[in-house]
mmCIF file of C-alpha atoms in Angstrom:
data_model
loop_
_atom_site.group_PDB
_atom_site.id
_atom_site.type_symbol
_atom_site.label_atom_id
_atom_site.label_comp_id
_atom_site.label_asym_id
_atom_site.label_seq_id
_atom_site.Cartn_x
_atom_site.Cartn_y
_atom_site.Cartn_z
ATOM 1 C CA ASP A 29 12.897 -27.436 12.172
ATOM 2 C CA GLN A 30 9.661 -26.474 10.503
ATOM 3 C CA GLN A 31 10.233 -23.182 8.708
ATOM 4 C CA VAL A 32 6.818 -23.250 7.115
ATOM 5 C CA LYS A 33 3.951 -24.090 9.242
ATOM 6 C CA GLN A 34 0.298 -24.901 8.509
ATOM 7 C CA ASN A 35 -2.030 -25.347 11.474
ATOM 8 C CA SER A 36 -5.634 -26.569 11.509
ATOM 9 C CA PRO A 37 -4.903 -29.724 9.527
ATOM 10 C CA SER A 38 -8.444 -30.163 8.034
ATOM 11 C CA LEU A 39 -11.146 -27.864 6.882
ATOM 12 C CA SER A 40 -14.782 -28.621 5.862
ATOM 13 C CA VAL A 41 -16.758 -26.097 3.822
ATOM 14 C CA GLN A 42 -19.997 -26.016 2.088
ATOM 15 C CA GLU A 43 -20.011 -25.724 -1.704
ATOM 16 C CA GLY A 44 -20.149 -22.012 -2.720
ATOM 17 C CA ARG A 45 -18.741 -20.746 0.459
ATOM 18 C CA ILE A 46 -15.181 -19.390 0.988
ATOM 19 C CA SER A 47 -12.285 -21.617 1.984
ATOM 20 C CA ILE A 48 -9.370 -19.877 3.882
ATOM 21 C CA LEU A 49 -6.253 -21.599 4.462
ATOM 22 C CA ASN A 50 -3.393 -20.015 6.595
ATOM 23 C CA CYS A 51 0.302 -20.472 6.510
ATOM 24 C CA ASP A 52 3.083 -18.948 8.795
ATOM 25 C CA TYR A 53 6.836 -18.966 8.135
ATOM 26 C CA THR A 54 9.813 -18.327 10.267
ATOM 27 C CA ASN A 55 12.637 -17.613 7.828
ATOM 28 C CA SER A 56 12.652 -13.932 6.945
ATOM 29 C CA MET A 57 14.880 -14.641 3.910
ATOM 30 C CA PHE A 58 11.939 -16.328 2.107
ATOM 31 C CA ASP A 59 10.974 -14.133 -0.833
ATOM 32 C CA TYR A 60 8.758 -16.387 -2.880
ATOM 33 C CA PHE A 61 5.591 -18.207 -1.800
ATOM 34 C CA LEU A 62 3.479 -20.878 -3.490
ATOM 35 C CA TRP A 63 0.532 -22.944 -2.975
ATOM 36 C CA TYR A 64 0.276 -26.466 -4.314
ATOM 37 C CA LYS A 65 -2.735 -28.766 -4.305
ATOM 38 C CA LYS A 66 -2.409 -32.587 -4.098
ATOM 39 C CA TYR A 67 -4.926 -35.310 -4.849
ATOM 40 C CA PRO A 68 -4.372 -38.841 -3.520
ATOM 41 C CA ALA A 69 -1.763 -40.860 -5.457
ATOM 42 C CA GLU A 70 -0.689 -37.832 -7.538
ATOM 43 C CA GLY A 71 2.150 -35.469 -7.067
ATOM 44 C CA PRO A 72 1.420 -31.868 -6.004
ATOM 45 C CA THR A 73 0.352 -29.377 -8.649
ATOM 46 C CA PHE A 74 0.959 -25.740 -8.650
ATOM 47 C CA LEU A 75 -1.977 -23.425 -7.786
ATOM 48 C CA ILE A 76 -0.891 -19.895 -7.247
ATOM 49 C CA SER A 77 2.224 -17.918 -6.152
ATOM 50 C CA ILE A 78 3.266 -14.628 -4.785
ATOM 51 C CA SER A 79 6.531 -12.682 -4.617
ATOM 52 C CA SER A 80 7.561 -10.877 -1.468
ATOM 53 C CA ILE A 81 7.309 -7.543 -3.212
ATOM 54 C CA LYS A 82 3.493 -7.997 -3.506
ATOM 55 C CA ASP A 83 0.804 -8.335 -0.887
ATOM 56 C CA LYS A 84 -1.924 -10.016 -3.036
ATOM 57 C CA ASN A 85 -2.161 -12.054 -6.112
ATOM 58 C CA GLU A 86 -5.394 -13.271 -7.637
ATOM 59 C CA ASP A 87 -5.989 -15.972 -10.241
ATOM 60 C CA GLY A 88 -9.666 -16.779 -10.897
ATOM 61 C CA ARG A 89 -11.261 -18.161 -7.699
ATOM 62 C CA PHE A 90 -7.824 -18.233 -5.889
ATOM 63 C CA THR A 91 -6.324 -15.331 -4.052
ATOM 64 C CA VAL A 92 -3.186 -15.319 -2.008
ATOM 65 C CA PHE A 93 -2.434 -12.633 0.502
ATOM 66 C CA LEU A 94 0.963 -12.047 2.063
ATOM 67 C CA ASN A 95 1.686 -10.168 5.267
ATOM 68 C CA LYS A 96 5.453 -9.816 5.430
ATOM 69 C CA SER A 97 5.622 -8.203 8.858
ATOM 70 C CA ALA A 98 3.582 -11.074 10.411
ATOM 71 C CA LYS A 99 5.259 -13.643 8.248
ATOM 72 C CA HIS A 100 1.919 -14.940 7.281
ATOM 73 C CA LEU A 101 0.093 -15.800 4.162
ATOM 74 C CA SER A 102 -3.325 -17.080 3.291
ATOM 75 C CA LEU A 103 -5.177 -18.724 0.418
ATOM 76 C CA HIS A 104 -8.713 -17.829 -0.243
ATOM 77 C CA ILE A 105 -10.806 -20.054 -2.513
ATOM 78 C CA VAL A 106 -14.164 -18.440 -3.578
ATOM 79 C CA PRO A 107 -16.549 -20.018 -4.331
ATOM 80 C CA SER A 108 -15.383 -23.448 -3.213
ATOM 81 C CA GLN A 109 -16.237 -26.326 -5.460
ATOM 82 C CA PRO A 110 -16.327 -30.135 -4.780
ATOM 83 C CA GLY A 111 -13.295 -30.505 -7.083
ATOM 84 C CA ASP A 112 -11.321 -28.345 -4.715
ATOM 85 C CA SER A 113 -11.313 -31.214 -2.216
ATOM 86 C CA ALA A 114 -7.606 -32.005 -1.785
ATOM 87 C CA VAL A 115 -4.625 -31.441 0.466
ATOM 88 C CA TYR A 116 -3.229 -27.904 0.028
ATOM 89 C CA PHE A 117 0.510 -27.221 0.832
ATOM 90 C CA CYS A 118 1.986 -24.006 1.399
ATOM 91 C CA ALA A 119 5.692 -23.594 0.231
ATOM 92 C CA ALA A 120 8.405 -20.993 0.267
ATOM 93 C CA SER A 121 11.825 -20.411 -1.255
ATOM 94 C CA GLN A 122 14.620 -17.912 -1.030
ATOM 95 C CA GLY A 123 17.249 -16.541 -3.457
ATOM 96 C CA GLY A 124 15.799 -17.795 -6.579
ATOM 97 C CA ASN A 125 17.013 -21.352 -6.462
ATOM 98 C CA ASN A 126 13.499 -22.746 -6.441
ATOM 99 C CA ARG A 127 14.262 -25.022 -3.594
ATOM 100 C CA LEU A 128 10.935 -25.243 -1.807
ATOM 101 C CA ALA A 129 10.227 -25.615 1.899
ATOM 102 C CA PHE A 130 6.791 -27.035 2.469
ATOM 103 C CA GLY A 131 4.284 -27.009 5.327
ATOM 104 C CA LYS A 132 2.492 -30.163 6.410
ATOM 105 C CA GLY A 133 -0.565 -29.422 4.460
ATOM 106 C CA ASN A 134 -4.309 -28.786 5.107
ATOM 107 C CA GLN A 135 -6.970 -31.341 3.951
ATOM 108 C CA VAL A 136 -9.944 -29.390 2.449
ATOM 109 C CA VAL A 137 -13.235 -31.089 2.055
ATOM 110 C CA VAL A 138 -15.925 -29.299 0.026
ATOM 111 C CA ILE A 139 -19.397 -30.594 0.848
ATOM 112 C CA PRO A 140 -21.881 -30.468 -2.118
ATOM 113 C CA ASP B 3 2.467 -36.613 -22.186
ATOM 114 C CA THR B 4 5.100 -33.987 -21.445
ATOM 115 C CA GLY B 5 5.022 -33.921 -17.710
ATOM 116 C CA VAL B 6 7.367 -35.304 -15.113
ATOM 117 C CA SER B 7 7.596 -39.110 -15.333
ATOM 118 C CA GLN B 8 8.537 -41.385 -12.436
ATOM 119 C CA ASP B 9 9.165 -45.126 -12.396
ATOM 120 C CA PRO B 10 8.148 -47.250 -10.745
ATOM 121 C CA ARG B 11 4.959 -46.030 -9.190
ATOM 122 C CA HIS B 12 5.196 -48.501 -6.368
ATOM 123 C CA LYS B 13 8.126 -50.475 -4.845
ATOM 124 C CA ILE B 14 7.936 -53.075 -2.117
ATOM 125 C CA THR B 15 11.305 -54.319 -0.818
ATOM 126 C CA LYS B 16 12.765 -56.094 2.078
ATOM 127 C CA ARG B 17 15.014 -54.473 4.586
ATOM 128 C CA GLY B 18 18.610 -54.488 3.560
ATOM 129 C CA GLN B 19 17.939 -54.507 -0.188
ATOM 130 C CA ASN B 20 18.944 -51.756 -2.616
ATOM 131 C CA VAL B 21 16.397 -49.864 -4.750
ATOM 132 C CA THR B 22 16.662 -47.466 -7.574
ATOM 133 C CA PHE B 23 14.114 -44.976 -8.747
ATOM 134 C CA ARG B 24 13.971 -43.139 -12.089
ATOM 135 C CA CYS B 25 12.821 -39.692 -12.976
ATOM 136 C CA ASP B 26 12.264 -38.191 -16.459
ATOM 137 C CA PRO B 27 11.789 -34.426 -16.107
ATOM 138 C CA ILE B 28 10.003 -32.137 -18.621
ATOM 139 C CA SER B 29 12.420 -32.081 -21.528
ATOM 140 C CA GLU B 30 13.441 -28.327 -21.589
ATOM 141 C CA HIS B 31 13.842 -28.161 -17.815
ATOM 142 C CA ASN B 32 17.374 -28.084 -16.708
ATOM 143 C CA ARG B 33 16.625 -28.218 -12.890
ATOM 144 C CA LEU B 34 15.684 -31.467 -11.316
ATOM 145 C CA TYR B 35 14.673 -32.051 -7.673
ATOM 146 C CA TRP B 36 14.155 -34.975 -5.409
ATOM 147 C CA TYR B 37 11.728 -34.703 -2.374
ATOM 148 C CA ARG B 38 10.539 -37.252 0.232
ATOM 149 C CA GLN B 39 7.129 -37.259 1.743
ATOM 150 C CA THR B 40 5.948 -39.335 4.685
ATOM 151 C CA LEU B 41 2.433 -39.627 5.975
ATOM 152 C CA GLY B 42 1.019 -36.425 7.441
ATOM 153 C CA GLN B 43 4.058 -34.378 6.393
ATOM 154 C CA GLY B 44 4.830 -32.041 3.577
ATOM 155 C CA PRO B 45 7.568 -32.981 0.921
ATOM 156 C CA GLU B 46 11.034 -32.595 2.291
ATOM 157 C CA PHE B 47 13.900 -31.494 0.069
ATOM 158 C CA LEU B 48 16.580 -34.090 -0.607
ATOM 159 C CA THR B 49 18.713 -32.875 -3.440
ATOM 160 C CA TYR B 50 18.670 -30.923 -6.710
ATOM 161 C CA PHE B 51 20.558 -30.780 -9.887
ATOM 162 C CA GLN B 52 21.227 -28.132 -12.461
ATOM 163 C CA ASN B 53 21.897 -29.942 -15.645
ATOM 164 C CA GLU B 54 24.170 -32.775 -14.620
ATOM 165 C CA ALA B 55 25.716 -30.899 -11.577
ATOM 166 C CA GLN B 56 24.290 -31.830 -8.154
ATOM 167 C CA LEU B 57 24.244 -28.460 -6.476
ATOM 168 C CA GLU B 58 22.839 -29.172 -3.028
ATOM 169 C CA LYS B 59 22.031 -32.130 -0.803
ATOM 170 C CA SER B 60 19.929 -32.106 2.360
ATOM 171 C CA ARG B 61 21.203 -33.491 5.751
ATOM 172 C CA LEU B 62 18.342 -35.962 5.137
ATOM 173 C CA LEU B 63 20.383 -37.560 2.349
ATOM 174 C CA SER B 64 22.414 -40.007 4.322
ATOM 175 C CA ASP B 65 25.412 -41.803 2.746
ATOM 176 C CA ARG B 66 23.028 -44.690 1.777
ATOM 177 C CA PHE B 67 21.336 -42.391 -0.705
ATOM 178 C CA SER B 68 22.817 -41.379 -3.960
ATOM 179 C CA ALA B 69 21.412 -39.451 -6.767
ATOM 180 C CA GLU B 70 22.798 -38.974 -10.298
ATOM 181 C CA ARG B 71 21.801 -37.122 -13.482
ATOM 182 C CA PRO B 72 24.490 -38.305 -15.803
ATOM 183 C CA LYS B 73 23.590 -36.483 -19.011
ATOM 184 C CA GLY B 74 21.495 -33.676 -17.586
ATOM 185 C CA SER B 75 18.350 -35.352 -18.687
ATOM 186 C CA PHE B 76 16.829 -38.207 -16.524
ATOM 187 C CA SER B 77 17.850 -38.862 -12.896
ATOM 188 C CA THR B 78 18.089 -41.906 -10.677
ATOM 189 C CA LEU B 79 17.871 -42.076 -6.884
ATOM 190 C CA GLU B 80 19.361 -45.152 -5.342
ATOM 191 C CA ILE B 81 18.874 -46.199 -1.643
ATOM 192 C CA GLN B 82 21.340 -48.780 -0.518
ATOM 193 C CA ARG B 83 20.640 -51.171 2.476
ATOM 194 C CA THR B 84 17.032 -49.866 2.860
ATOM 195 C CA GLU B 85 15.628 -49.445 6.387
ATOM 196 C CA GLN B 86 12.041 -49.377 7.402
ATOM 197 C CA GLY B 87 12.347 -45.631 8.015
ATOM 198 C CA ASP B 88 13.016 -45.217 4.324
ATOM 199 C CA SER B 89 9.344 -45.983 3.612
ATOM 200 C CA ALA B 90 7.940 -42.888 1.958
ATOM 201 C CA MET B 91 6.811 -41.262 -1.266
ATOM 202 C CA TYR B 92 9.690 -40.083 -3.281
ATOM 203 C CA LEU B 93 8.787 -37.215 -5.502
ATOM 204 C CA CYS B 94 10.751 -35.782 -8.431
ATOM 205 C CA ALA B 95 10.162 -32.267 -9.759
ATOM 206 C CA SER B 96 11.690 -30.124 -12.434
ATOM 207 C CA SER B 97 11.741 -26.501 -13.428
ATOM 208 C CA LEU B 98 13.342 -24.029 -15.692
ATOM 209 C CA GLU B 99 16.413 -22.084 -14.522
ATOM 210 C CA VAL B 100 14.345 -18.924 -14.045
ATOM 211 C CA LEU B 101 14.005 -16.790 -11.022
ATOM 212 C CA ASN B 102 10.998 -17.834 -8.880
ATOM 213 C CA GLU B 103 9.902 -20.486 -11.364
ATOM 214 C CA LYS B 104 7.394 -23.093 -10.074
ATOM 215 C CA LEU B 105 8.181 -26.762 -9.709
ATOM 216 C CA PHE B 106 6.336 -29.371 -11.808
ATOM 217 C CA PHE B 107 6.058 -32.651 -9.719
ATOM 218 C CA GLY B 108 5.778 -36.258 -10.931
ATOM 219 C CA SER B 109 3.275 -38.659 -9.372
ATOM 220 C CA GLY B 110 6.019 -40.148 -7.203
ATOM 221 C CA THR B 111 7.323 -43.498 -6.251
ATOM 222 C CA GLN B 112 5.830 -45.150 -3.102
ATOM 223 C CA LEU B 113 8.407 -47.136 -1.307
ATOM 224 C CA SER B 114 7.456 -49.710 1.207
ATOM 225 C CA VAL B 115 10.291 -51.429 3.120
ATOM 226 C CA LEU B 116 9.278 -54.608 5.062
#
């Protein structure tokens, strides 16, 4: 069963505009959420995270929002740059064991 | 380079053969994880170690799969009697034993079973 779900598998956005990626989860015990970015032929690289005690975390152009009651989080990238073209994975963990459950990923293409 | 290293990067084998992959984590990381990723899917957890102890195994890890981390440093993942369904990217990751610590991933080993 997919505990972390990412719909809308692909997104195309113009350079300079906002990219918004969405993620839903079903396990209410998840207490830590992360976004990873993956380029072809490379492993996922960490982007940004948020603890369940917060509802927003910002790091430069990247902001993650968490809505616990809706079991929903989103990643905003502003402004989008061509180097942001990659697959983005939403992941979640519980209980501090750092074992991550991943979504299927969203392909983002930033058009120059 | 002090990142997570995986070897080999690519492996092609015939069905029924055994294969072994190696992972060298970041040196100060005492947690090591194995994940598997198939086309169009996100990484799926297989197993993880804290130092040399294997603390959890996924139901995805059939009895043909075995993982070791003999001295709490590098790890090996062996697949016996490979099947075509084993074709996937096998990813290794490591982390510190710290609450809510992010995982650092290697570039993976791409396995193709013919």
